[in-house]
PDB file of C-alpha atoms in Angstrom:
ATOM      1  CA  MET A 200      96.867  86.122 112.910  1.00 70.00           C
ATOM      2  CA  ASN A 201      94.288  86.678 110.117  1.00 87.00           C
ATOM      3  CA  ASN A 202      93.865  90.298 109.886  1.00 95.00           C
ATOM      4  CA  LEU A 203      92.503  91.747 106.592  1.00 98.00           C
ATOM      5  CA  ILE A 204      94.912  93.707 104.619  1.00 98.00           C
ATOM      6  CA  SER A 205      93.678  96.345 102.051  1.00 98.00           C
ATOM      7  CA  ILE A 206      95.907  96.796  99.097  1.00 98.00           C
ATOM      8  CA  ILE A 207      95.592 100.094  97.207  1.00 98.00           C
ATOM      9  CA  MET A 208      96.675 100.005  93.483  1.00 98.00           C
ATOM     10  CA  PRO A 209      96.250 102.986  91.371  1.00 97.00           C
ATOM     11  CA  ALA A 210      96.172 102.244  87.546  1.00 97.00           C
ATOM     12  CA  TYR A 211      96.459 104.501  84.594  1.00 96.00           C
ATOM     13  CA  ASN A 212      97.108 103.039  81.187  1.00 97.00           C
ATOM     14  CA  ALA A 213      98.516 100.003  82.837  1.00 96.00           C
ATOM     15  CA  GLN A 214      97.589  97.439  80.227  1.00 97.00           C
ATOM     16  CA  PRO A 215     101.161  96.097  79.633  1.00 95.00           C
ATOM     17  CA  TRP A 216     101.718  95.099  83.236  1.00 95.00           C
ATOM     18  CA  ILE A 217      98.354  95.171  85.213  1.00 97.00           C
ATOM     19  CA  GLU A 218      97.736  91.532  84.698  1.00 98.00           C
ATOM     20  CA  GLU A 219     101.148  90.590  86.080  1.00 97.00           C
ATOM     21  CA  GLY A 220     100.527  92.878  89.060  1.00 97.00           C
ATOM     22  CA  ILE A 221      97.223  91.373  89.868  1.00 98.00           C
ATOM     23  CA  GLU A 222      98.447  87.784  89.608  1.00 98.00           C
ATOM     24  CA  ASN A 223     101.420  88.757  91.921  1.00 98.00           C
ATOM     25  CA  ILE A 224      98.824  89.670  94.680  1.00 98.00           C
ATOM     26  CA  ILE A 225      96.857  86.514  93.925  1.00 98.00           C
ATOM     27  CA  ARG A 226      99.926  84.403  94.631  1.00 98.00           C
ATOM     28  CA  GLN A 227     100.549  85.991  98.041  1.00 98.00           C
ATOM     29  CA  SER A 228     101.040  83.165 100.681  1.00 97.00           C
ATOM     30  CA  TYR A 229      99.008  85.319 103.137  1.00 98.00           C
ATOM     31  CA  ARG A 230      95.377  84.961 101.753  1.00 97.00           C
ATOM     32  CA  ASN A 231      93.245  87.470 103.730  1.00 98.00           C
ATOM     33  CA  TRP A 232      93.454  90.599 101.655  1.00 98.00           C
ATOM     34  CA  GLU A 233      91.378  92.868  99.412  1.00 98.00           C
ATOM     35  CA  LEU A 234      92.732  94.402  96.378  1.00 98.00           C
ATOM     36  CA  ILE A 235      91.314  97.851  95.717  1.00 98.00           C
ATOM     37  CA  ILE A 236      92.123  98.987  92.094  1.00 98.00           C
ATOM     38  CA  ILE A 237      91.557 102.562  91.309  1.00 98.00           C
ATOM     39  CA  ASN A 238      91.360 102.980  87.438  1.00 98.00           C
ATOM     40  CA  ASP A 239      92.428 106.566  86.964  1.00 97.00           C
ATOM     41  CA  GLY A 240      90.710 107.371  83.640  1.00 97.00           C
ATOM     42  CA  SER A 241      92.697 104.861  81.633  1.00 97.00           C
ATOM     43  CA  THR A 242      92.150 105.030  77.788  1.00 97.00           C
ATOM     44  CA  ASP A 243      93.514 101.553  77.108  1.00 97.00           C
ATOM     45  CA  HIS A 244      92.228  98.032  78.222  1.00 97.00           C
ATOM     46  CA  THR A 245      93.262  98.545  81.940  1.00 98.00           C
ATOM     47  CA  LEU A 246      89.678  98.709  83.144  1.00 98.00           C
ATOM     48  CA  GLU A 247      88.578  95.675  81.116  1.00 98.00           C
ATOM     49  CA  ILE A 248      91.450  93.531  82.460  1.00 98.00           C
ATOM     50  CA  CYS A 249      90.705  94.563  86.042  1.00 98.00           C
ATOM     51  CA  GLU A 250      86.949  93.920  85.788  1.00 98.00           C
ATOM     52  CA  LYS A 251      87.760  90.412  84.377  1.00 98.00           C
ATOM     53  CA  TYR A 252      89.663  89.635  87.591  1.00 98.00           C
ATOM     54  CA  GLN A 253      86.993  91.332  89.716  1.00 98.00           C
ATOM     55  CA  ALA A 254      84.379  88.954  88.251  1.00 98.00           C
ATOM     56  CA  SER A 255      86.359  85.821  89.260  1.00 97.00           C
ATOM     57  CA  ASP A 256      87.762  86.930  92.723  1.00 98.00           C
ATOM     58  CA  SER A 257      85.503  88.627  95.241  1.00 97.00           C
ATOM     59  CA  ARG A 258      88.583  90.057  96.967  1.00 98.00           C
ATOM     60  CA  ILE A 259      89.279  92.274  93.933  1.00 98.00           C
ATOM     61  CA  LYS A 260      87.377  95.530  93.871  1.00 98.00           C
ATOM     62  CA  VAL A 261      87.630  98.003  91.019  1.00 98.00           C
ATOM     63  CA  PHE A 262      86.647 101.669  91.144  1.00 98.00           C
ATOM     64  CA  SER A 263      86.954 104.268  88.365  1.00 98.00           C
ATOM     65  CA  GLN A 264      87.501 107.982  88.295  1.00 97.00           C
ATOM     66  CA  VAL A 265      88.309 110.566  85.603  1.00 97.00           C
ATOM     67  CA  ASN A 266      92.087 110.884  85.289  1.00 96.00           C
ATOM     68  CA  GLN A 267      93.402 112.947  88.326  1.00 95.00           C
ATOM     69  CA  GLY A 268      96.817 111.555  88.928  1.00 93.00           C
ATOM     70  CA  PRO A 269      98.182 108.929  91.392  1.00 93.00           C
ATOM     71  CA  SER A 270      97.584 110.998  94.678  1.00 94.00           C
ATOM     72  CA  ALA A 271      93.900 111.396  93.897  1.00 96.00           C
ATOM     73  CA  ALA A 272      93.626 107.720  92.950  1.00 97.00           C
ATOM     74  CA  ARG A 273      95.356 106.724  96.269  1.00 97.00           C
ATOM     75  CA  ASN A 274      93.061 109.042  98.275  1.00 97.00           C
ATOM     76  CA  MET A 275      90.020 107.267  96.687  1.00 98.00           C
ATOM     77  CA  GLY A 276      91.463 103.987  97.576  1.00 98.00           C
ATOM     78  CA  LEU A 277      92.115 105.147 101.137  1.00 98.00           C
ATOM     79  CA  SER A 278      88.394 106.026 101.291  1.00 98.00           C
ATOM     80  CA  LYS A 279      87.414 102.362 100.319  1.00 98.00           C
ATOM     81  CA  ILE A 280      89.571 100.186 102.635  1.00 97.00           C
ATOM     82  CA  GLN A 281      87.997  97.649 105.032  1.00 97.00           C
ATOM     83  CA  GLY A 282      91.122  96.142 106.433  1.00 97.00           C
ATOM     84  CA  GLU A 283      92.732  96.303 109.775  1.00 98.00           C
ATOM     85  CA  TYR A 284      95.925  97.263 107.801  1.00 98.00           C
ATOM     86  CA  PHE A 285      96.675  98.678 104.429  1.00 98.00           C
ATOM     87  CA  ILE A 286      99.578  98.833 101.878  1.00 98.00           C
ATOM     88  CA  MET A 287      99.995 100.625  98.587  1.00 98.00           C
ATOM     89  CA  ILE A 288     101.440  99.209  95.334  1.00 97.00           C
ATOM     90  CA  ASP A 289     102.097 100.685  91.943  1.00 95.00           C
ATOM     91  CA  ALA A 290     100.521  98.721  89.139  1.00 95.00           C
ATOM     92  CA  ASP A 291     103.810  97.812  87.433  1.00 94.00           C
ATOM     93  CA  ASP A 292     105.542  96.817  90.668  1.00 95.00           C
ATOM     94  CA  LEU A 293     105.722  93.407  92.524  1.00 97.00           C
ATOM     95  CA  LEU A 294     105.709  91.946  96.056  1.00 98.00           C
ATOM     96  CA  PRO A 295     107.612  88.793  97.034  1.00 98.00           C
ATOM     97  CA  GLU A 296     105.161  86.031  97.803  1.00 97.00           C
ATOM     98  CA  ASN A 297     105.663  86.296 101.471  1.00 98.00           C
ATOM     99  CA  ALA A 298     105.390  90.068 101.733  1.00 98.00           C
ATOM    100  CA  LEU A 299     102.008  90.422 103.311  1.00 98.00           C
ATOM    101  CA  GLY A 300     102.650  87.693 105.825  1.00 98.00           C
ATOM    102  CA  CYS A 301     105.974  89.315 106.883  1.00 98.00           C
ATOM    103  CA  TYR A 302     104.246  92.741 107.284  1.00 98.00           C
ATOM    104  CA  ILE A 303     101.497  91.237 109.487  1.00 97.00           C
ATOM    105  CA  GLU A 304     103.955  89.308 111.614  1.00 97.00           C
ATOM    106  CA  ALA A 305     106.035  92.375 112.365  1.00 98.00           C
ATOM    107  CA  ALA A 306     102.924  94.576 112.959  1.00 98.00           C
ATOM    108  CA  GLU A 307     101.332  92.112 115.559  1.00 97.00           C
ATOM    109  CA  LYS A 308     104.683  91.346 117.128  1.00 97.00           C
ATOM    110  CA  TYR A 309     105.414  94.962 117.927  1.00 96.00           C
ATOM    111  CA  HIS A 310     101.867  96.307 117.981  1.00 97.00           C
ATOM    112  CA  ALA A 311     103.070  98.711 115.439  1.00 97.00           C
ATOM    113  CA  ASP A 312     101.061 101.388 113.468  1.00 97.00           C
ATOM    114  CA  THR A 313     103.682 101.550 110.699  1.00 97.00           C
ATOM    115  CA  VAL A 314     105.957  98.834 109.446  1.00 98.00           C
ATOM    116  CA  ILE A 315     108.799  99.851 107.197  1.00 97.00           C
ATOM    117  CA  ALA A 316     110.574  97.247 105.021  1.00 98.00           C
ATOM    118  CA  GLY A 317     113.296  97.227 102.505  1.00 97.00           C
ATOM    119  CA  TYR A 318     112.805  97.309  98.715  1.00 96.00           C
ATOM    120  CA  CYS A 319     114.708  96.334  95.540  1.00 96.00           C
ATOM    121  CA  MET A 320     114.870  98.836  92.665  1.00 92.00           C
ATOM    122  CA  ILE A 321     115.229  97.363  89.190  1.00 92.00           C
ATOM    123  CA  ASN A 322     115.792  99.109  85.905  1.00 86.00           C
ATOM    124  CA  ALA A 323     113.492  97.344  83.551  1.00 77.00           C
ATOM    125  CA  ASN A 324     115.725  98.340  80.657  1.00 79.00           C
ATOM    126  CA  THR A 325     119.238  97.355  81.988  1.00 82.00           C
ATOM    127  CA  GLY A 326     118.292  94.844  84.672  1.00 82.00           C
ATOM    128  CA  LYS A 327     120.456  96.741  87.077  1.00 88.00           C
ATOM    129  CA  GLN A 328     119.323  96.274  90.697  1.00 91.00           C
ATOM    130  CA  ASN A 329     119.800  98.319  93.848  1.00 91.00           C
ATOM    131  CA  LYS A 330     118.695  97.103  97.309  1.00 94.00           C
ATOM    132  CA  PHE A 331     117.662  99.522 100.175  1.00 93.00           C
ATOM    133  CA  CYS A 332     117.182  98.016 103.637  1.00 94.00           C
ATOM    134  CA  PHE A 333     118.282  97.968 107.311  1.00 92.00           C
ATOM    135  CA  GLU A 334     120.497  95.080 108.335  1.00 91.00           C
ATOM    136  CA  TYR A 335     118.559  94.593 111.546  1.00 92.00           C
ATOM    137  CA  GLU A 336     115.208  95.004 113.099  1.00 95.00           C
ATOM    138  CA  ILE A 337     114.373  98.182 115.176  1.00 93.00           C
ATOM    139  CA  ASP A 338     111.321  99.603 116.751  1.00 94.00           C
ATOM    140  CA  PHE A 339     110.632 103.001 118.344  1.00 92.00           C
ATOM    141  CA  ILE A 340     107.942 104.887 119.972  1.00 90.00           C
ATOM    142  CA  VAL A 341     107.101 108.108 118.220  1.00 86.00           C
ATOM    143  CA  GLU A 342     107.092 110.907 120.969  1.00 76.00           C
ATOM    144  CA  LYS A 343     106.193 114.566 120.849  1.00 58.00           C
ATOM    145  CA  ASP A 344     109.775 115.369 119.773  1.00 58.00           C
ATOM    146  CA  VAL A 345     110.324 113.233 116.751  1.00 67.00           C
ATOM    147  CA  ASN A 346     113.267 110.820 116.985  1.00 68.00           C
ATOM    148  CA  THR A 347     115.322 112.539 114.481  1.00 75.00           C
ATOM    149  CA  SER A 348     118.225 110.139 114.826  1.00 81.00           C
ATOM    150  CA  ILE A 349     115.998 107.319 113.588  1.00 84.00           C
ATOM    151  CA  MET A 350     114.671 109.499 110.802  1.00 83.00           C
ATOM    152  CA  GLU A 351     118.272 110.166 109.728  1.00 84.00           C
ATOM    153  CA  LYS A 352     118.919 106.535 109.539  1.00 86.00           C
ATOM    154  CA  LEU A 353     115.725 105.999 107.467  1.00 88.00           C
ATOM    155  CA  ILE A 354     116.744 108.738 105.080  1.00 85.00           C
ATOM    156  CA  SER A 355     120.328 107.464 104.708  1.00 82.00           C
ATOM    157  CA  ALA A 356     119.052 104.056 103.977  1.00 88.00           C
ATOM    158  CA  GLY A 357     116.666 105.364 101.340  1.00 86.00           C
ATOM    159  CA  LEU A 358     113.551 103.930 103.106  1.00 91.00           C
ATOM    160  CA  MET A 359     111.694 107.339 103.102  1.00 85.00           C
ATOM    161  CA  ALA A 360     111.441 107.468  99.325  1.00 75.00           C
ATOM    162  CA  SER A 361     107.867 106.416  99.051  1.00 86.00           C
ATOM    163  CA  ASN A 362     104.793 104.932 100.680  1.00 90.00           C
ATOM    164  CA  TRP A 363     104.912 101.623  98.998  1.00 92.00           C
ATOM    165  CA  ASN A 364     107.497  99.879 101.231  1.00 96.00           C
ATOM    166  CA  LYS A 365     105.205 100.357 104.263  1.00 98.00           C
ATOM    167  CA  LEU A 366     102.350  98.716 105.988  1.00 98.00           C
ATOM    168  CA  TYR A 367      99.906 100.934 107.924  1.00 98.00           C
ATOM    169  CA  ARG A 368      97.332 100.328 110.644  1.00 98.00           C
ATOM    170  CA  SER A 369      93.863 101.410 109.545  1.00 97.00           C
ATOM    171  CA  THR A 370      93.895 104.160 112.302  1.00 97.00           C
ATOM    172  CA  LEU A 371      96.045 106.081 109.814  1.00 97.00           C
ATOM    173  CA  LYS A 372      93.675 105.887 106.844  1.00 97.00           C
ATOM    174  CA  HIS A 373      92.436 109.460 107.478  1.00 97.00           C
ATOM    175  CA  ILE A 374      95.854 110.748 106.170  1.00 96.00           C
ATOM    176  CA  ARG A 375      95.603 112.074 102.642  1.00 95.00           C
ATOM    177  CA  PHE A 376      98.007 112.797  99.797  1.00 93.00           C
ATOM    178  CA  GLN A 377      98.381 116.397  98.690  1.00 88.00           C
ATOM    179  CA  GLU A 378      96.856 116.273  95.228  1.00 88.00           C
ATOM    180  CA  ASN A 379      98.398 119.635  94.273  1.00 80.00           C
ATOM    181  CA  LEU A 380     101.885 118.229  94.386  1.00 75.00           C
ATOM    182  CA  SER A 381     103.270 115.889  91.588  1.00 70.00           C
ATOM    183  CA  VAL A 382     106.597 115.386  93.349  1.00 70.00           C
ATOM    184  CA  ASN A 383     107.521 114.434  96.955  1.00 76.00           C
ATOM    185  CA  GLU A 384     103.831 113.943  97.830  1.00 85.00           C
ATOM    186  CA  ASP A 385     104.616 110.303  98.638  1.00 87.00           C
ATOM    187  CA  VAL A 386     107.613 111.284 100.959  1.00 86.00           C
ATOM    188  CA  LEU A 387     105.320 113.784 102.639  1.00 87.00           C
ATOM    189  CA  TYR A 388     102.662 111.090 103.201  1.00 92.00           C
ATOM    190  CA  SER A 389     105.404 108.717 104.676  1.00 91.00           C
ATOM    191  CA  VAL A 390     106.632 111.366 107.121  1.00 88.00           C
ATOM    192  CA  SER A 391     103.034 112.296 108.027  1.00 89.00           C
ATOM    193  CA  SER A 392     102.146 108.676 108.837  1.00 93.00           C
ATOM    194  CA  ILE A 393     105.197 108.129 110.974  1.00 91.00           C
ATOM    195  CA  PHE A 394     104.490 111.217 112.968  1.00 87.00           C
ATOM    196  CA  GLU A 395     101.032 110.163 113.569  1.00 91.00           C
ATOM    197  CA  SER A 396     102.045 106.633 114.614  1.00 94.00           C
ATOM    198  CA  LYS A 397     102.501 105.531 118.198  1.00 94.00           C
ATOM    199  CA  LYS A 398     104.784 102.704 117.335  1.00 95.00           C
ATOM    200  CA  VAL A 399     106.940 102.104 114.331  1.00 95.00           C
ATOM    201  CA  VAL A 400     109.028  99.168 113.400  1.00 96.00           C
ATOM    202  CA  ILE A 401     111.664  98.765 110.681  1.00 96.00           C
ATOM    203  CA  ILE A 402     112.387  95.290 109.389  1.00 97.00           C
ATOM    204  CA  PRO A 403     115.307  94.139 107.192  1.00 97.00           C
ATOM    205  CA  GLN A 404     113.296  92.015 104.750  1.00 97.00           C
ATOM    206  CA  ILE A 405     113.042  93.130 101.115  1.00 97.00           C
ATOM    207  CA  LEU A 406     109.304  93.286 100.673  1.00 98.00           C
ATOM    208  CA  TYR A 407     108.826  95.417  97.519  1.00 97.00           C
ATOM    209  CA  VAL A 408     110.155  95.296  93.952  1.00 96.00           C
ATOM    210  CA  TYR A 409     110.101  98.775  92.380  1.00 93.00           C
ATOM    211  CA  LYS A 410     110.552  98.758  88.559  1.00 89.00           C
ATOM    212  CA  ILE A 411     111.897 101.754  86.766  1.00 80.00           C
ATOM    213  CA  GLN A 412     110.263 101.410  83.316  1.00 70.00           C
ATOM    214  CA  ASN A 413     112.009 104.246  81.402  1.00 56.00           C
ATOM    215  CA  HIS A 414     114.364 107.175  81.847  1.00 43.00           C
ATOM    216  CA  SER A 415     111.536 109.733  81.835  1.00 41.00           C
ATOM    217  CA  SER A 416     110.772 108.856  85.489  1.00 43.00           C
ATOM    218  CA  VAL A 417     109.030 111.502  87.330  1.00 42.00           C
ATOM    219  CA  SER A 418     112.077 111.797  89.587  1.00 46.00           C
ATOM    220  CA  LEU A 419     114.296 112.845  86.607  1.00 47.00           C
ATOM    221  CA  ARG A 420     111.994 115.676  85.445  1.00 54.00           C
ATOM    222  CA  PHE A 421     111.840 119.395  86.446  1.00 63.00           C
ATOM    223  CA  HIS A 422     108.932 120.092  88.687  1.00 73.00           C
ATOM    224  CA  GLN A 423     108.127 123.704  89.401  1.00 81.00           C
ATOM    225  CA  GLU A 424     106.482 122.865  92.701  1.00 83.00           C
ATOM    226  CA  LEU A 425     109.388 121.053  94.348  1.00 85.00           C
ATOM    227  CA  PRO A 426     110.494 123.947  96.548  1.00 91.00           C
ATOM    228  CA  ILE A 427     106.836 124.121  97.864  1.00 89.00           C
ATOM    229  CA  ALA A 428     106.896 120.274  98.556  1.00 88.00           C
ATOM    230  CA  LEU A 429     110.183 120.613 100.423  1.00 90.00           C
ATOM    231  CA  ASP A 430     108.924 123.425 102.483  1.00 92.00           C
ATOM    232  CA  ALA A 431     105.890 121.318 103.350  1.00 89.00           C
ATOM    233  CA  LEU A 432     108.258 118.487 104.562  1.00 88.00           C
ATOM    234  CA  ASN A 433     110.324 120.980 106.565  1.00 89.00           C
ATOM    235  CA  LYS A 434     107.259 122.162 108.332  1.00 88.00           C
ATOM    236  CA  LYS A 435     106.092 118.571 109.014  1.00 83.00           C
ATOM    237  CA  PHE A 436     109.466 117.776 110.520  1.00 82.00           C
ATOM    238  CA  LEU A 437     109.342 120.874 112.880  1.00 79.00           C
ATOM    239  CA  ALA A 438     105.596 121.355 113.505  1.00 72.00           C
ATOM    240  CA  GLY A 439     104.759 121.206 117.213  1.00 64.00           C
ATOM    241  CA  ARG A 440     108.230 120.068 118.211  1.00 66.00           C
ATOM    242  CA  THR A 441     110.818 121.796 120.179  1.00 59.00           C
ATOM    243  CA  LYS A 442     113.871 120.151 118.641  1.00 62.00           C
ATOM    244  CA  GLY A 443     115.214 121.481 115.407  1.00 69.00           C
ATOM    245  CA  LEU A 444     116.206 119.342 112.389  1.00 77.00           C
ATOM    246  CA  ARG A 445     119.311 117.399 112.865  1.00 83.00           C
ATOM    247  CA  LEU A 446     122.198 117.788 110.229  1.00 87.00           C
ATOM    248  CA  GLY A 447     121.255 114.708 108.218  1.00 87.00           C
ATOM    249  CA  ILE A 448     117.751 115.635 107.593  1.00 87.00           C
ATOM    250  CA  ALA A 449     118.646 119.325 106.857  1.00 91.00           C
ATOM    251  CA  ARG A 450     121.177 118.066 104.314  1.00 91.00           C
ATOM    252  CA  TRP A 451     118.678 115.621 102.785  1.00 89.00           C
ATOM    253  CA  LEU A 452     116.161 118.461 102.220  1.00 91.00           C
ATOM    254  CA  MET A 453     118.876 120.776 100.847  1.00 93.00           C
ATOM    255  CA  ASN A 454     120.247 118.173  98.507  1.00 90.00           C
ATOM    256  CA  TYR A 455     116.792 117.804  97.117  1.00 87.00           C
ATOM    257  CA  LEU A 456     116.820 121.515  96.318  1.00 92.00           C
ATOM    258  CA  HIS A 457     120.293 121.351  94.657  1.00 92.00           C
ATOM    259  CA  ILE A 458     118.868 118.617  92.339  1.00 86.00           C
ATOM    260  CA  TYR A 459     115.888 120.953  91.644  1.00 88.00           C
ATOM    261  CA  PHE A 460     118.275 123.820  90.713  1.00 92.00           C
ATOM    262  CA  ARG A 461     120.284 121.408  88.438  1.00 89.00           C
ATOM    263  CA  MET A 462     117.013 120.402  86.646  1.00 86.00           C
ATOM    264  CA  VAL A 463     116.220 124.154  86.204  1.00 90.00           C
ATOM    265  CA  CYS A 464     119.592 124.787  84.614  1.00 90.00           C
ATOM    266  CA  ILE A 465     119.465 121.805  82.034  1.00 86.00           C
ATOM    267  CA  ASN A 466     115.935 121.896  80.981  1.00 84.00           C
ATOM    268  CA  ASP A 467     114.687 123.616  77.879  1.00 83.00           C
ATOM    269  CA  ASN A 468     113.221 126.769  79.564  1.00 85.00           C
ATOM    270  CA  SER A 469     114.538 130.261  78.403  1.00 92.00           C
ATOM    271  CA  ARG A 470     117.383 131.883  80.547  1.00 92.00           C
ATOM    272  CA  PHE A 471     114.744 134.298  81.811  1.00 93.00           C
ATOM    273  CA  GLU A 472     112.681 131.324  83.086  1.00 93.00           C
ATOM    274  CA  LYS A 473     115.652 129.510  84.561  1.00 93.00           C
ATOM    275  CA  ILE A 474     116.573 132.617  86.667  1.00 95.00           C
ATOM    276  CA  LYS A 475     113.001 133.164  87.742  1.00 94.00           C
ATOM    277  CA  TYR A 476     112.767 129.417  88.940  1.00 94.00           C
ATOM    278  CA  ILE A 477     116.084 129.841  90.755  1.00 95.00           C
ATOM    279  CA  LYS A 478     115.036 133.076  92.560  1.00 96.00           C
ATOM    280  CA  GLU A 479     111.858 131.311  93.669  1.00 94.00           C
ATOM    281  CA  GLY A 480     113.837 128.366  95.033  1.00 95.00           C
ATOM    282  CA  ILE A 481     116.144 130.719  96.896  1.00 96.00           C
ATOM    283  CA  LYS A 482     113.152 132.263  98.649  1.00 96.00           C
ATOM    284  CA  SER A 483     112.185 128.815  99.998  1.00 96.00           C
ATOM    285  CA  ASP A 484     112.428 128.169 103.746  1.00 95.00           C
ATOM    286  CA  VAL A 485     114.619 125.211 103.020  1.00 95.00           C
ATOM    287  CA  PHE A 486     117.270 127.287 101.040  1.00 97.00           C
ATOM    288  CA  GLN A 487     117.055 130.151 103.590  1.00 96.00           C
ATOM    289  CA  SER A 488     117.568 127.734 106.475  1.00 94.00           C
ATOM    290  CA  TYR A 489     119.970 125.197 105.024  1.00 95.00           C
ATOM    291  CA  GLY A 490     121.665 126.849 102.095  1.00 96.00           C
ATOM    292  CA  THR A 491     124.939 127.187 103.993  1.00 96.00           C
ATOM    293  CA  LEU A 492     128.473 126.129 103.746  1.00 95.00           C
ATOM    294  CA  GLN A 493     128.062 124.103 106.825  1.00 93.00           C
ATOM    295  CA  ILE A 494     125.135 121.949 105.379  1.00 94.00           C
ATOM    296  CA  ALA A 495     126.660 121.478 101.907  1.00 94.00           C
ATOM    297  CA  ASP A 496     128.259 117.994 101.758  1.00 90.00           C
ATOM    298  CA  THR A 497     130.641 118.431  98.792  1.00 91.00           C
ATOM    299  CA  ASN A 498     132.925 121.155  97.628  1.00 92.00           C
ATOM    300  CA  ALA A 499     130.910 121.487  94.372  1.00 90.00           C
ATOM    301  CA  ARG A 500     127.720 122.227  96.489  1.00 94.00           C
ATOM    302  CA  LYS A 501     129.673 124.700  98.646  1.00 95.00           C
ATOM    303  CA  ILE A 502     130.580 126.542  95.312  1.00 94.00           C
ATOM    304  CA  ALA A 503     126.960 126.349  94.281  1.00 95.00           C
ATOM    305  CA  VAL A 504     125.636 127.866  97.715  1.00 96.00           C
ATOM    306  CA  VAL A 505     128.179 130.706  97.380  1.00 96.00           C
ATOM    307  CA  LEU A 506     127.122 131.500  93.694  1.00 96.00           C
ATOM    308  CA  LEU A 507     123.396 131.360  94.672  1.00 97.00           C
ATOM    309  CA  ARG A 508     123.841 133.378  97.771  1.00 96.00           C
ATOM    310  CA  LEU A 509     125.697 136.018  95.727  1.00 96.00           C
ATOM    311  CA  HIS A 510     122.978 135.966  92.991  1.00 95.00           C
ATOM    312  CA  LEU A 511     125.492 135.062  90.306  1.00 96.00           C
ATOM    313  CA  TYR A 512     122.724 133.190  88.494  1.00 95.00           C
ATOM    314  CA  GLY A 513     124.257 133.531  85.013  1.00 93.00           C
ATOM    315  CA  LEU A 514     127.564 132.014  86.140  1.00 94.00           C
ATOM    316  CA  TYR A 515     125.732 129.303  87.996  1.00 95.00           C
ATOM    317  CA  ILE A 516     123.606 128.237  85.059  1.00 94.00           C
ATOM    318  CA  ALA A 517     126.600 128.301  82.775  1.00 92.00           C
ATOM    319  CA  ILE A 518     128.569 125.893  85.152  1.00 91.00           C
ATOM    320  CA  MET A 519     125.581 123.645  85.454  1.00 88.00           C
ATOM    321  CA  LYS A 520     124.966 123.447  81.798  1.00 81.00           C
ATOM    322  CA  ARG A 521     128.713 122.569  81.138  1.00 78.00           C
ATOM    323  CA  LYS A 522     128.488 119.744  83.749  1.00 67.00           C
ATOM    324  CA  GLY A 523     125.174 118.645  82.359  1.00 55.00           C
ATOM    325  CA  LYS A 524     123.330 116.016  84.340  1.00 48.00           C
ATOM    326  CA  GLY A 525     126.393 115.236  86.573  1.00 48.00           C
ATOM    327  CA  GLY A 526     125.791 118.729  88.025  1.00 48.00           C
ATOM    328  CA  ILE A 527     126.746 120.205  91.282  1.00 54.00           C
TER     329      ILE A 527
END
């Protein structure tokens, strides 16, 4: 068991943590890897640090591009991999020292195209930790009709949040991130990779440490294109399949949209702009299909659905602003 693993690490102005990130890879107990660092137009000393490591370790390869964002950086990394398998890691995150070995062991044991592991989310400011994982090992074959019960379990466990808690076989390296999206593009990639896999295994080990560096995290900001990203996810679940979405997946998509509407209401845009964004969100396929009382999972969200369906935007905005970030 000595398969080469390609590790893709986008890096933009990562000077405060890039050295720790590279050293973390070097300390992996599994030794047959290549680290592909994509310097995404950094203006600090990120490139200089990476080139220092490249000069001392032939497994480390550094490429640069003008700043285009993490999706474009990951796509460049995908075009450079040489390994039989690949993973992705953010420059400020860490892997337990046995992570690569655990991934390979599971992939070889089950002949899996995708291995999904647990992860630990740490707030770098408060030290608070949350763990997301399965309690047991499970493998499944991806058929024409997607195994929606398994997808519901993955979503409920928080394991579809990103691409960085997964190992992929190189037969999936043709899949690309949608560079026009700055939110949910990683979830879309994860779903796409599962649907194009023949065999998937989920393992209970925590193999990724995700660090939240500040409260301006991308997940906490308003993104105008979120309804577009959700519609893309919706189509990915349904494309070429005879089964509709199960309740858990439909609710997951709709709850993302509720969060979007909440961000619209509490951001600094004018009232006119808020109503404009809400109207655009209501036109989305996700809201039209799943913006119902049956899908809403709390009384507050049932009220929100009624207000939005009746086009009572002013009242909805007023309620949301009073509730603040707690929201509906």
